Coordinates of C-alpha atoms in Angstrom, one line a residue:
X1 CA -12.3 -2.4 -12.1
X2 CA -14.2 0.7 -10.4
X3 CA -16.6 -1.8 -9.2
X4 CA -13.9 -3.8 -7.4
X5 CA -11.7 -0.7 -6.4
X6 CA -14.3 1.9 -5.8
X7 CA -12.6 4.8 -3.9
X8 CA -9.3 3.7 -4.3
X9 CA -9.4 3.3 -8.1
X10 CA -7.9 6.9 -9.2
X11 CA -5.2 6.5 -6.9
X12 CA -4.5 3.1 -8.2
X13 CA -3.7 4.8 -11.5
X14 CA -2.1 7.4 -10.5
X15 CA -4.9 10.1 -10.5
X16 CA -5.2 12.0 -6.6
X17 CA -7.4 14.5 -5.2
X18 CA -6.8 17.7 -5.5
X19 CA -6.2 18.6 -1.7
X20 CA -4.3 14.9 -1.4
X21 CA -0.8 16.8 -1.7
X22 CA -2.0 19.7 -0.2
X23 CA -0.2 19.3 3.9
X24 CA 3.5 18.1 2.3
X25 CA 3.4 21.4 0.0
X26 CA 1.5 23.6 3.3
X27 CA 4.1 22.0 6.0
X28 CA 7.4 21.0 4.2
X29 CA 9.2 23.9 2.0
X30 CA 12.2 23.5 0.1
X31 CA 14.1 20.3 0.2
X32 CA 12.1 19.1 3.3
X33 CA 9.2 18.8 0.7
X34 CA 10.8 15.9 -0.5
X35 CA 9.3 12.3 0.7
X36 CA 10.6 9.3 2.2
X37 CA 8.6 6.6 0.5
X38 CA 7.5 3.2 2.3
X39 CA 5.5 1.0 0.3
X40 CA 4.6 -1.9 2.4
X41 CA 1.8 -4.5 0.1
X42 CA -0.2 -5.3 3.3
X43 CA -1.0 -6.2 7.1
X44 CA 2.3 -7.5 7.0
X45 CA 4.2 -5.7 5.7
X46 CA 3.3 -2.6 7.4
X47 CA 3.8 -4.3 10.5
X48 CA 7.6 -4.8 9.2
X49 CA 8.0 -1.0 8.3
X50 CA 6.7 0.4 11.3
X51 CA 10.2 -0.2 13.2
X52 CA 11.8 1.2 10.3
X53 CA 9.7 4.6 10.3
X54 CA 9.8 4.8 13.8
X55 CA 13.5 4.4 13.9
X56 CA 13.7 7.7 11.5
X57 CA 11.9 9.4 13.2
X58 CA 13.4 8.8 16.9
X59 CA 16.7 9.7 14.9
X60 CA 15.3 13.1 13.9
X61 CA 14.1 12.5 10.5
X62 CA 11.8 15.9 10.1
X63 CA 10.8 15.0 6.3
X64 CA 7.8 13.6 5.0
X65 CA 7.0 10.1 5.3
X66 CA 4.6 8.4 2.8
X67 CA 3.3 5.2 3.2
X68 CA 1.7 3.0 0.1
X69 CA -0.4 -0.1 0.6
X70 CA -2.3 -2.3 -1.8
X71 CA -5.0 -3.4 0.0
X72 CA -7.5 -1.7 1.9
X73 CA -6.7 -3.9 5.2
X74 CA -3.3 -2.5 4.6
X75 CA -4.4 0.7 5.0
X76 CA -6.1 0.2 7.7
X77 CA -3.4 -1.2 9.6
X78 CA -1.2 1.9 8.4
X79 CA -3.3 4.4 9.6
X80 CA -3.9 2.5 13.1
X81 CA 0.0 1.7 13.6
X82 CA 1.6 4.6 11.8
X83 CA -0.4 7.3 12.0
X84 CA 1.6 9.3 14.1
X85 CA 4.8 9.0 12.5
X86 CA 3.5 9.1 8.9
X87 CA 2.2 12.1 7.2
X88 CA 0.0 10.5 3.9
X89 CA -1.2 7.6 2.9
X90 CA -1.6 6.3 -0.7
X91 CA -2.8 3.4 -2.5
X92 CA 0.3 2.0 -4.3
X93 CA -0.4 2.8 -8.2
X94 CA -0.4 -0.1 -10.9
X95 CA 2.9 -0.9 -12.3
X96 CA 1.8 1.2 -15.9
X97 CA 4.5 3.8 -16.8
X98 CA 1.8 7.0 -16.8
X99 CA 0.1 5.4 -13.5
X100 CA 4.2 5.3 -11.8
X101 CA 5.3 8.5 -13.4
X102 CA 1.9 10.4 -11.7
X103 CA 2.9 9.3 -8.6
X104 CA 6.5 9.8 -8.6
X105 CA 5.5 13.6 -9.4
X106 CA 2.7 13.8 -6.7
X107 CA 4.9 11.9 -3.9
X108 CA 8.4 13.2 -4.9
X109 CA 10.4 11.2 -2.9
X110 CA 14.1 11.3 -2.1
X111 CA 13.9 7.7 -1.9
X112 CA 11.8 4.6 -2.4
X113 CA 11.9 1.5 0.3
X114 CA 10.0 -1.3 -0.8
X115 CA 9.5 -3.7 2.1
X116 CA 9.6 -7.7 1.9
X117 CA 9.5 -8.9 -2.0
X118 CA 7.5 -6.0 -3.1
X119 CA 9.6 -5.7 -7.3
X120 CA 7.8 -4.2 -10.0
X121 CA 9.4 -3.5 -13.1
X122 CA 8.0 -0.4 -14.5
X123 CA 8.3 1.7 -10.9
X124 CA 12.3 0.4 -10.6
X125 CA 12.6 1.9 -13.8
X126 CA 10.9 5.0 -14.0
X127 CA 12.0 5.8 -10.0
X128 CA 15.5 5.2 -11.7
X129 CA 15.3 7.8 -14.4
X130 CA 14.2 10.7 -12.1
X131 CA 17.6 9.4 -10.5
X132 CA 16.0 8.2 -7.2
X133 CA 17.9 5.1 -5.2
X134 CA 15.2 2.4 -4.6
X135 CA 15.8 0.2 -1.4
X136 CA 14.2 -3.6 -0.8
X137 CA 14.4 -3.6 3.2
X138 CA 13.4 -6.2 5.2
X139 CA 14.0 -8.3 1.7
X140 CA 13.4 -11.9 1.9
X141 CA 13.7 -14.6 -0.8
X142 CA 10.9 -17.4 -0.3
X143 CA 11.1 -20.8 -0.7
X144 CA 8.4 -20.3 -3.3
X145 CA 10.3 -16.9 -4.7
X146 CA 13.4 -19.4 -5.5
X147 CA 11.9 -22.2 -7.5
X148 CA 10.0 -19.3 -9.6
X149 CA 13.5 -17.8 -9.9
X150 CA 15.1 -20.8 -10.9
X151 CA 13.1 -20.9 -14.3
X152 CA 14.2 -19.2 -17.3
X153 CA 11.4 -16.4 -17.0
X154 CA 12.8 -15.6 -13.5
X155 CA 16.1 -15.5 -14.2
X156 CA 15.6 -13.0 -16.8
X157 CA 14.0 -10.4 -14.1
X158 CA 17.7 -10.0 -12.4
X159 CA 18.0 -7.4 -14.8
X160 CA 15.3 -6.0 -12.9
X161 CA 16.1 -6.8 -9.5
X162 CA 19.4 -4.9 -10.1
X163 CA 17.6 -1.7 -10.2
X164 CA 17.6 -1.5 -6.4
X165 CA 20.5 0.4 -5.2
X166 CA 21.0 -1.8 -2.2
X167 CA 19.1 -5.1 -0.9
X168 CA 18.5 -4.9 3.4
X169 CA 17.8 -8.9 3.6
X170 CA 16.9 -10.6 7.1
X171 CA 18.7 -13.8 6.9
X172 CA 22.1 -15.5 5.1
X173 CA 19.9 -17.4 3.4
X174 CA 18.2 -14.2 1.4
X175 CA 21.6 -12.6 1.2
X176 CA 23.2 -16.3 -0.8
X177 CA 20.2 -16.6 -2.7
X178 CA 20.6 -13.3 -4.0
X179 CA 24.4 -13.5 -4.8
X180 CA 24.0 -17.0 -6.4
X181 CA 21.3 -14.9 -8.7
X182 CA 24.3 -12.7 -9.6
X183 CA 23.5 -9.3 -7.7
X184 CA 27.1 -7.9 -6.3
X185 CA 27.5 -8.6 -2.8
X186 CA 28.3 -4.5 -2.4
X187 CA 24.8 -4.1 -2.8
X188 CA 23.3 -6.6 -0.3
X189 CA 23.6 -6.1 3.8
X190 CA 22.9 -8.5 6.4
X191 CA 20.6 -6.0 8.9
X192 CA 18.3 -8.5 10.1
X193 CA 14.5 -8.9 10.4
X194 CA 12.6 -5.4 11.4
X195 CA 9.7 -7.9 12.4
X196 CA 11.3 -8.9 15.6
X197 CA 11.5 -5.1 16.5
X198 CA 7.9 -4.9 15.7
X199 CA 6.8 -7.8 18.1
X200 CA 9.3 -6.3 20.8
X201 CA 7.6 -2.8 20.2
X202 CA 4.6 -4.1 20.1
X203 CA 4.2 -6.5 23.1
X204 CA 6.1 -3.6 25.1
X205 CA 2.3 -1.6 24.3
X206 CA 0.2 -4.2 24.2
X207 CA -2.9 -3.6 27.1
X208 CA -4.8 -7.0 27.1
X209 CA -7.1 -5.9 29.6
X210 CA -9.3 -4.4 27.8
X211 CA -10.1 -7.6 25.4
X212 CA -9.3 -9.7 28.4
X213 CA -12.7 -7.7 29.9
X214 CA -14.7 -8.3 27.2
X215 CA -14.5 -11.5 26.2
X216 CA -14.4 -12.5 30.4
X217 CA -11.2 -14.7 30.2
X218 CA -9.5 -15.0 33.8
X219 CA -6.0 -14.4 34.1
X220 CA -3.8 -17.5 33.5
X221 CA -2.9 -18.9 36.8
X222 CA -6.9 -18.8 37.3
X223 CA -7.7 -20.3 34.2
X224 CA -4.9 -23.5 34.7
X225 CA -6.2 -23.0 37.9
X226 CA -9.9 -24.1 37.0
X227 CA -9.1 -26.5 34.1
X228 CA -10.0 -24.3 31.5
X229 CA -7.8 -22.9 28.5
X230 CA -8.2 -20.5 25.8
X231 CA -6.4 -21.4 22.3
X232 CA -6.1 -19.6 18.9
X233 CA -5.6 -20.4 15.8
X234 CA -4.9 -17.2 14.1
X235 CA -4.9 -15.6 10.6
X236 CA -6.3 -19.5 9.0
X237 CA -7.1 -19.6 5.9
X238 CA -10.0 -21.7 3.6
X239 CA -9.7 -25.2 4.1
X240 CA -7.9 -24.7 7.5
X241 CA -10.7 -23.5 9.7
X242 CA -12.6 -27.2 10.1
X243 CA -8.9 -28.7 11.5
X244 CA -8.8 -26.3 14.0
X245 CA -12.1 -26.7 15.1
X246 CA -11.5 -31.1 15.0
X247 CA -8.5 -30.5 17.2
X248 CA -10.8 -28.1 19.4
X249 CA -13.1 -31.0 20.0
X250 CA -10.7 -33.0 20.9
X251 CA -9.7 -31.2 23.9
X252 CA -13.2 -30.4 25.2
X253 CA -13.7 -34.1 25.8
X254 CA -11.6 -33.8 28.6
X255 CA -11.5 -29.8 29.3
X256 CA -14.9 -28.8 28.8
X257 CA -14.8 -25.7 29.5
X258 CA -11.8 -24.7 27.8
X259 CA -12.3 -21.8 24.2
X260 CA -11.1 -21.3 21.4
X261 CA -11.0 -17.9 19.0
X262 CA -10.1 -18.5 15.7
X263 CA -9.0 -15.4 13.7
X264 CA -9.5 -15.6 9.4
X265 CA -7.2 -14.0 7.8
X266 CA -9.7 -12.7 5.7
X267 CA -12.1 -10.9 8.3
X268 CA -15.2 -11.2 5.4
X269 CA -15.0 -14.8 5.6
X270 CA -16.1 -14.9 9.4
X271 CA -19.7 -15.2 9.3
X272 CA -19.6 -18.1 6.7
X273 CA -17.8 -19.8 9.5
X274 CA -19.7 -19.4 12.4
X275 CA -22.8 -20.2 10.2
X276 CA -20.9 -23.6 9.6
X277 CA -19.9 -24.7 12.8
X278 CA -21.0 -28.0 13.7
X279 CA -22.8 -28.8 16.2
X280 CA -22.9 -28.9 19.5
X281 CA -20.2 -26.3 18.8
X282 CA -21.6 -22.9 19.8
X283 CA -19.8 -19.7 18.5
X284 CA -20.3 -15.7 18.5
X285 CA -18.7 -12.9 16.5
X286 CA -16.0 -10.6 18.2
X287 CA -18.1 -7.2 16.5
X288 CA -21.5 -9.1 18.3
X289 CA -19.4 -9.1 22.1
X290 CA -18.4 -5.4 21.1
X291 CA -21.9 -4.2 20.7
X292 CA -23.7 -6.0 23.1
X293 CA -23.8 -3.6 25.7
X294 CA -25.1 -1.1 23.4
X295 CA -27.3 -3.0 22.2
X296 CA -29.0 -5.4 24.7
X297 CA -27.8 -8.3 22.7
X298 CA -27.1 -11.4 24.8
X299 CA -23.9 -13.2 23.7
X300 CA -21.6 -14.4 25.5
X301 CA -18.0 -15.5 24.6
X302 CA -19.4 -18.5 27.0
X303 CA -17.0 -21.9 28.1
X304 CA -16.6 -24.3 25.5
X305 CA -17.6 -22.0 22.7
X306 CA -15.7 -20.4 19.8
X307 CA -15.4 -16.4 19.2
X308 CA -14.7 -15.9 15.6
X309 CA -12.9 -12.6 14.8
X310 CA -14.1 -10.6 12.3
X311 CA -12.1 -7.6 12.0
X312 CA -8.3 -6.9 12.3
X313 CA -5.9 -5.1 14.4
X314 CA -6.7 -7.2 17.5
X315 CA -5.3 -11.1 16.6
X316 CA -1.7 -9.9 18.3
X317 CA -3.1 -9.1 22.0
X318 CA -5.7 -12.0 21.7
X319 CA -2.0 -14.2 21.2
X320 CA -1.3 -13.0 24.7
X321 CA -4.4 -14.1 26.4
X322 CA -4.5 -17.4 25.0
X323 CA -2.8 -20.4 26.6
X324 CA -1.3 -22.0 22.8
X325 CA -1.5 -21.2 19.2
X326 CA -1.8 -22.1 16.0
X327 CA -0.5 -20.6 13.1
X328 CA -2.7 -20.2 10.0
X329 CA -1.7 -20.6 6.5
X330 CA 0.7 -23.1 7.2
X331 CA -2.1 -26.3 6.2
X332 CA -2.3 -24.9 2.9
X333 CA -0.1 -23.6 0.4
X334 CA 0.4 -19.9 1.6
X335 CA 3.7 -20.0 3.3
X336 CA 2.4 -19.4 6.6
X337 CA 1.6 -16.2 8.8
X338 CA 4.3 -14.9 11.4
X339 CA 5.1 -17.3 14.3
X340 CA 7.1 -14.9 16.2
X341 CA 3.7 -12.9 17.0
X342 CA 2.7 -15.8 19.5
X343 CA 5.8 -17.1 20.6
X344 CA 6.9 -13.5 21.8
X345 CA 4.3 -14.1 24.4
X346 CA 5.8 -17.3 25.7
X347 CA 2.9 -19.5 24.4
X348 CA 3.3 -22.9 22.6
X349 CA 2.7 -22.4 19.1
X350 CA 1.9 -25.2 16.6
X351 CA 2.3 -25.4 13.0
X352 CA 1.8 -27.5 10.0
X353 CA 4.1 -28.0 6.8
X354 CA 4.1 -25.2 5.2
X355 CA 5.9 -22.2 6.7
X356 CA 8.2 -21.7 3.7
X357 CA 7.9 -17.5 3.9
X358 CA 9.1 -17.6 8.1
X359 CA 11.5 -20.4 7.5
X360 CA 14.2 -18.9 9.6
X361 CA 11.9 -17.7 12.8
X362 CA 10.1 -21.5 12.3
X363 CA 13.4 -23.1 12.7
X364 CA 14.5 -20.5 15.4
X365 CA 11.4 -21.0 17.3
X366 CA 11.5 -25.0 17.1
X367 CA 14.8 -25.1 17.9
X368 CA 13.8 -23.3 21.1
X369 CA 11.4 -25.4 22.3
X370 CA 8.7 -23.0 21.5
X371 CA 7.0 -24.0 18.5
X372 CA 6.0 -27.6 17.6
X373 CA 4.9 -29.0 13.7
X374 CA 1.9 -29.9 13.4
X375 CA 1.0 -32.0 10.3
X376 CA -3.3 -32.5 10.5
X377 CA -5.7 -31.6 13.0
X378 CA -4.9 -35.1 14.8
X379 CA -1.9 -33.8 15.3
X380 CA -3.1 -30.1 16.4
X381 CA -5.1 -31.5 18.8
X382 CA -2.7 -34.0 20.5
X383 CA -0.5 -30.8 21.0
X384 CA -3.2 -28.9 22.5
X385 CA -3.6 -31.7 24.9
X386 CA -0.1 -31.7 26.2
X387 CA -0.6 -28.0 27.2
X388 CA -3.7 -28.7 29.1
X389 CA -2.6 -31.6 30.9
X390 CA 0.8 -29.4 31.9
X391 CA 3.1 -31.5 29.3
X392 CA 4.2 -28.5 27.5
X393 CA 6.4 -25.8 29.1
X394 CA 8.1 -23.4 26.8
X395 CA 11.9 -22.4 27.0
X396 CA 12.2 -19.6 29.4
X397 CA 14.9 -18.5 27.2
X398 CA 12.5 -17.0 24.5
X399 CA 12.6 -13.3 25.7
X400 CA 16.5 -13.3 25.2
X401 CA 16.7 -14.5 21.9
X402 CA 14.0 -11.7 20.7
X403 CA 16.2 -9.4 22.7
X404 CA 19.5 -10.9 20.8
X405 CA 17.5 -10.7 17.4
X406 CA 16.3 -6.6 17.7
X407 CA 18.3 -4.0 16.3
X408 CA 17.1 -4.6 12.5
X409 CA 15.4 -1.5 12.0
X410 CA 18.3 1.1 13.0
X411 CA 21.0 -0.8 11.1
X412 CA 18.4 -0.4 7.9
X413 CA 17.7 3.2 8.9
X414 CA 21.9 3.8 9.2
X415 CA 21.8 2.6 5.3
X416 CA 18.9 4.8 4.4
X417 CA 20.2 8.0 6.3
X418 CA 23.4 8.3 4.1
X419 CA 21.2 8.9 0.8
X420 CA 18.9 11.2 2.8
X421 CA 21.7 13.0 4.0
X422 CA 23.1 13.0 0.8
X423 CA 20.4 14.2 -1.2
X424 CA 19.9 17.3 1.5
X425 CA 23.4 18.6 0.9
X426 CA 22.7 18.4 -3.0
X427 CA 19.5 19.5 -2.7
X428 CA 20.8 22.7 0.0
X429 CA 23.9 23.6 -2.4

């Protein structure tokens, strides 16, 4: 387990440096000291807090804010996106009772927000004798979460799921599937998904240039222009990638100098591709472009090639300087990555059957004109086609509905701010 974990093994269970606490008690006295704490599992999930925290803090939150992740990518993202709002990081501790109760006493928190589908037992319980509200925000109930809910084992976990003093869900699906489980509807509020604030937040900062430079792709009324187009296929998973790069050849029969960057959602797993790409296909790694000034190298994200990312943090602005999508993790079982990251840019985005954990944006998005199944890499590249040849012209309408969809994160803050506030008074008097 240390071998696995390394650094992030104490923290897992529950054991911290000794200067880890050391700002909260240096810059918060009193009842300040006491944490609001976001435990978002990964990339994702982070992304979905980050409206949330920096809804607090636009509001005047002046407390602490600590952030948990599980995996090291997580982090990363945390650090990158968050960093200014957020005052600590932690790895989230395994659900044992000593390993929970450790950091419980390190963190003290006022209250515990668990984004997505983030339940584990042993936390829920032991946040709920030190008499701290625990909040699912952002709360979705997957396709996949259902049917394992629907078998005796998961039904006996509403015991647990009660535990949280309110569920924040994003859809009316989430919200019925949770009352036909038998939580009280008092408990549950409709508030939306704090996702689509992301994306808004996010494409409102978004700088493509500098990308854009580096990887020499010409601004799109050049590139349709010259016949050339870039697509992505991001966050793919094994057993998706040789699809993609089928469809790929498909379309550089007729647009030969047309690109593709396809991102892994693991970032380890990007050498193993390029050192399998078939030939005549030529590809390069995004950290190879990044150093090659440095360096001398000479590589080239060149026409008719493929850049294969191998690190994160960049896949959302290399969605806006791409032409059409693909959505990973939607060929295999894995319920898909987000759609609305690509669509918010207008692009056509194609998916395939599985897109069972963004069911509602997927049908949003379709409905829209926006998005377009995509069963098999036939399929894929077909789609891919139409958009080169000028077939495909997204609803101009895509920027309202994002705009009719925002708001999530403050109506979950709202919620949130009543216990905070009501703690403070206790906690003053």
């Amino acid at each position: 387990m240390r071998r696995r974990y390394g650094e992030s093994f104490d923290e897992r269970a529950g054991r911290y440096a000794k200067d880890k606490f050391e700002k909260l008690d240096r810059e918060y006295a009193g009842p300040r000291r006491y944490a609001l704490w976001v435990h978002a599992v990964s990339v994702g999930e982070v992304q979905a807090a980050y409206p949330l925290i920096r809804q607090a803090r636009a509001d005047g939150y002046g407390g602490p804010i600590v952030v948990s992740t599980v995996t090291p990518t997580g982090k990363e993202m945390a650090c990158r996106m968050v960093a200014g709002d957020m005052d600590l990081h932690v790895y989230y501790p395994w659900d044992t009772t000593s390993a929970v109760e450790s950091a419980i006493a390190h963190i003290r928190p006022w209250g515990y927000v668990a984004m997505e589908t983030e339940i584990w037992p042993n936390m829920l319980f032991c946040l709920g004798r030190a008499g701290i509200k625990a909040y699912l925000a952002n709360g979705r109930i997957s396709d996949r979460t259902w049917r394992r809910l629907q078998k005796p084992f998961g039904r006996s976990l509403l015991g647990v799921l009660d535990l949280f003093a309110e569920f924040h869900v994003r859809a009316e699906q989430d919200r019925d599937r949770l009352l036909a489980l038998g939580i009280s509807g008092e408990k549950i509020f409709l508030t939306g998904d704090t996702k689509v604030d992301a994306i808004v937040m996010r494409k409102r900062r978004a700088d493509t240039g500098p990308l854009g430079e580096l990887l020499e792709i010409p601004h799109a009324k050049e590139r349709a222009d010259r016949g050339v187009f870039v697509f992505i296929a991001g966050s793919t998973h094994d057993g998706e990638d040789e699809g993609v790069l089928s469809a790929f050849e498909e379309v550089r029969r007729e647009f030969s100098g047309s690109r593709l960057i396809l991102v892994p959602r693991h970032p380890e797993r990007a050498p193993e591709i390029l050192r399998r790409l078939p030939a005549p296909l030529q590809g390069v790694l995004l950290s190879s472009l990044e150093r090659r000034d440095a360096c001398g190298e000479k590589v080239n994200f060149s026409p008719g090639s493929v850049l294969i990312v191998d690190r994160i943090g960049v896949l959302f602005e290399l969605y806006g300087l791409s032409d059409a999508a693909f959505i990973g993790g939607s060929w295999v079982p894995k319920g898909g990555q987000n759609i609305l990251e690509p669509t918010v840019w207008g692009i056509p985005t194609f998916y395939g059957p599985d897109m069972g954990d963004f069911a509602e944006a997927t049908e949003r998005m379709t409905q829209l004109g926006v998005a377009v199944r995509a069963n098999d890499a036939r399929a894929l590249g077909a789609g891919w086609m139409r958009v080169a040849r000028g077939e495909f012209s997204p609803n101009a309408c895509v920027g309202e509905d994002f705009a009719r969809h925002a708001g999530a994160a403050e109506r979950t803050w709202e919620r949130l701010k009543r216990e905070w506030k009501r703690f403070e008074h206790a906690h003053a008097s």
